[in-house]
Amino acid sequence: MQMLVHYSIDDYARFKSAFDADAEDRSNNSMALLQLWREGGDSVWALFQVHDAKKARAYLDGAAGVFNSQAGVSATRAHMLETA
């Protein structure tokens, strides 16, 4: 299963620094980064391989709040995807 996450941000350099620092926490919560894209100056998309959907969702609903505040994230949207 994969998860596509859209982040609304205020500063890419701030976001990227916090995102890189959060890699171990995401990994511990069943999320492995496959690809990261920038869209304009205020949007970032991340595609993750997810091994445990419940664990990944729990992380996004809880602990990721700390990451979001450190990274300048104003909103996120996560989509769980399966290959059709």
mmCIF file of C-alpha atoms in Angstrom:
data_model
loop_
_atom_site.group_PDB
_atom_site.id
_atom_site.type_symbol
_atom_site.label_atom_id
_atom_site.label_comp_id
_atom_site.label_asym_id
_atom_site.label_seq_id
_atom_site.Cartn_x
_atom_site.Cartn_y
_atom_site.Cartn_z
ATOM 1 C CA MET A 1 0.000 0.000 0.000
ATOM 2 C CA GLN A 2 1.130 3.536 -0.658
ATOM 3 C CA MET A 3 0.218 6.876 0.833
ATOM 4 C CA LEU A 4 0.291 10.173 -1.029
ATOM 5 C CA VAL A 5 0.542 13.165 1.305
ATOM 6 C CA HIS A 6 0.105 16.801 0.295
ATOM 7 C CA TYR A 7 1.704 19.395 2.574
ATOM 8 C CA SER A 8 0.811 23.097 2.437
ATOM 9 C CA ILE A 9 3.922 24.938 3.617
ATOM 10 C CA ASP A 10 5.231 28.454 4.112
ATOM 11 C CA ASP A 11 8.953 27.903 3.424
ATOM 12 C CA TYR A 12 10.529 24.990 1.539
ATOM 13 C CA ALA A 13 13.960 25.204 3.211
ATOM 14 C CA ARG A 14 12.345 25.043 6.659
ATOM 15 C CA PHE A 15 10.083 22.178 5.566
ATOM 16 C CA LYS A 16 12.912 20.148 3.990
ATOM 17 C CA SER A 17 15.168 20.489 7.014
ATOM 18 C CA ALA A 18 12.421 19.273 9.369
ATOM 19 C CA PHE A 19 11.315 16.585 6.897
ATOM 20 C CA ASP A 20 14.832 15.141 6.707
ATOM 21 C CA ALA A 21 15.160 15.221 10.506
ATOM 22 C CA ASP A 22 11.833 13.342 10.831
ATOM 23 C CA ALA A 23 12.891 10.396 8.612
ATOM 24 C CA GLU A 24 13.566 7.997 11.480
ATOM 25 C CA ASP A 25 10.229 8.771 13.159
ATOM 26 C CA ARG A 26 8.351 8.145 9.891
ATOM 27 C CA SER A 27 10.264 4.909 9.384
ATOM 28 C CA ASN A 28 9.373 3.768 12.899
ATOM 29 C CA ASN A 29 5.743 4.376 11.976
ATOM 30 C CA SER A 30 5.713 2.202 8.858
ATOM 31 C CA MET A 31 6.333 4.950 6.279
ATOM 32 C CA ALA A 32 9.190 4.677 3.753
ATOM 33 C CA LEU A 33 9.663 7.654 1.418
ATOM 34 C CA LEU A 34 9.542 6.748 -2.278
ATOM 35 C CA GLN A 35 9.420 10.223 -3.841
ATOM 36 C CA LEU A 36 9.162 13.880 -2.855
ATOM 37 C CA TRP A 37 7.924 16.626 -5.211
ATOM 38 C CA ARG A 38 7.642 20.415 -4.959
ATOM 39 C CA GLU A 39 4.692 22.222 -6.488
ATOM 40 C CA GLY A 40 5.245 25.934 -6.628
ATOM 41 C CA GLY A 41 6.522 27.607 -3.481
ATOM 42 C CA ASP A 42 3.870 26.460 -1.057
ATOM 43 C CA SER A 43 3.128 22.787 -1.764
ATOM 44 C CA VAL A 44 5.024 19.542 -1.330
ATOM 45 C CA TRP A 45 3.817 16.051 -2.240
ATOM 46 C CA ALA A 46 5.337 12.913 -0.705
ATOM 47 C CA LEU A 47 4.756 9.320 -1.773
ATOM 48 C CA PHE A 48 5.366 6.711 0.912
ATOM 49 C CA GLN A 49 5.377 2.925 0.929
ATOM 50 C CA VAL A 50 3.260 1.919 3.938
ATOM 51 C CA HIS A 51 3.588 -1.462 5.601
ATOM 52 C CA ASP A 52 1.068 -0.917 8.426
ATOM 53 C CA ALA A 53 -1.745 1.470 7.481
ATOM 54 C CA LYS A 54 -3.104 1.795 11.038
ATOM 55 C CA LYS A 55 0.315 2.720 12.405
ATOM 56 C CA ALA A 56 0.941 5.259 9.636
ATOM 57 C CA ARG A 57 -2.500 6.867 10.118
ATOM 58 C CA ALA A 58 -1.987 7.031 13.889
ATOM 59 C CA TYR A 59 1.336 8.804 13.299
ATOM 60 C CA LEU A 60 -0.260 11.352 10.945
ATOM 61 C CA ASP A 61 -3.120 11.942 13.377
ATOM 62 C CA GLY A 62 -0.838 12.379 16.394
ATOM 63 C CA ALA A 63 2.949 12.598 16.487
ATOM 64 C CA ALA A 64 3.195 14.263 13.075
ATOM 65 C CA GLY A 65 1.723 17.377 14.678
ATOM 66 C CA VAL A 66 5.136 18.128 16.174
ATOM 67 C CA PHE A 67 6.753 17.735 12.748
ATOM 68 C CA ASN A 68 4.095 19.960 11.163
ATOM 69 C CA SER A 69 4.748 22.778 13.636
ATOM 70 C CA GLN A 70 8.535 22.530 13.201
ATOM 71 C CA ALA A 71 8.249 22.360 9.402
ATOM 72 C CA GLY A 72 5.814 25.250 8.950
ATOM 73 C CA VAL A 73 3.056 22.977 7.624
ATOM 74 C CA SER A 74 -0.334 24.687 7.645
ATOM 75 C CA ALA A 75 -2.369 21.751 6.262
ATOM 76 C CA THR A 76 -1.974 18.138 5.162
ATOM 77 C CA ARG A 77 -4.088 15.754 3.128
ATOM 78 C CA ALA A 78 -3.218 12.060 3.085
ATOM 79 C CA HIS A 79 -4.552 9.508 0.616
ATOM 80 C CA MET A 80 -4.076 5.742 1.026
ATOM 81 C CA LEU A 81 -3.640 4.142 -2.407
ATOM 82 C CA GLU A 82 -3.537 0.599 -3.691
ATOM 83 C CA THR A 83 -2.344 -0.517 -7.108
ATOM 84 C CA ALA A 84 -5.363 -1.094 -9.350
#
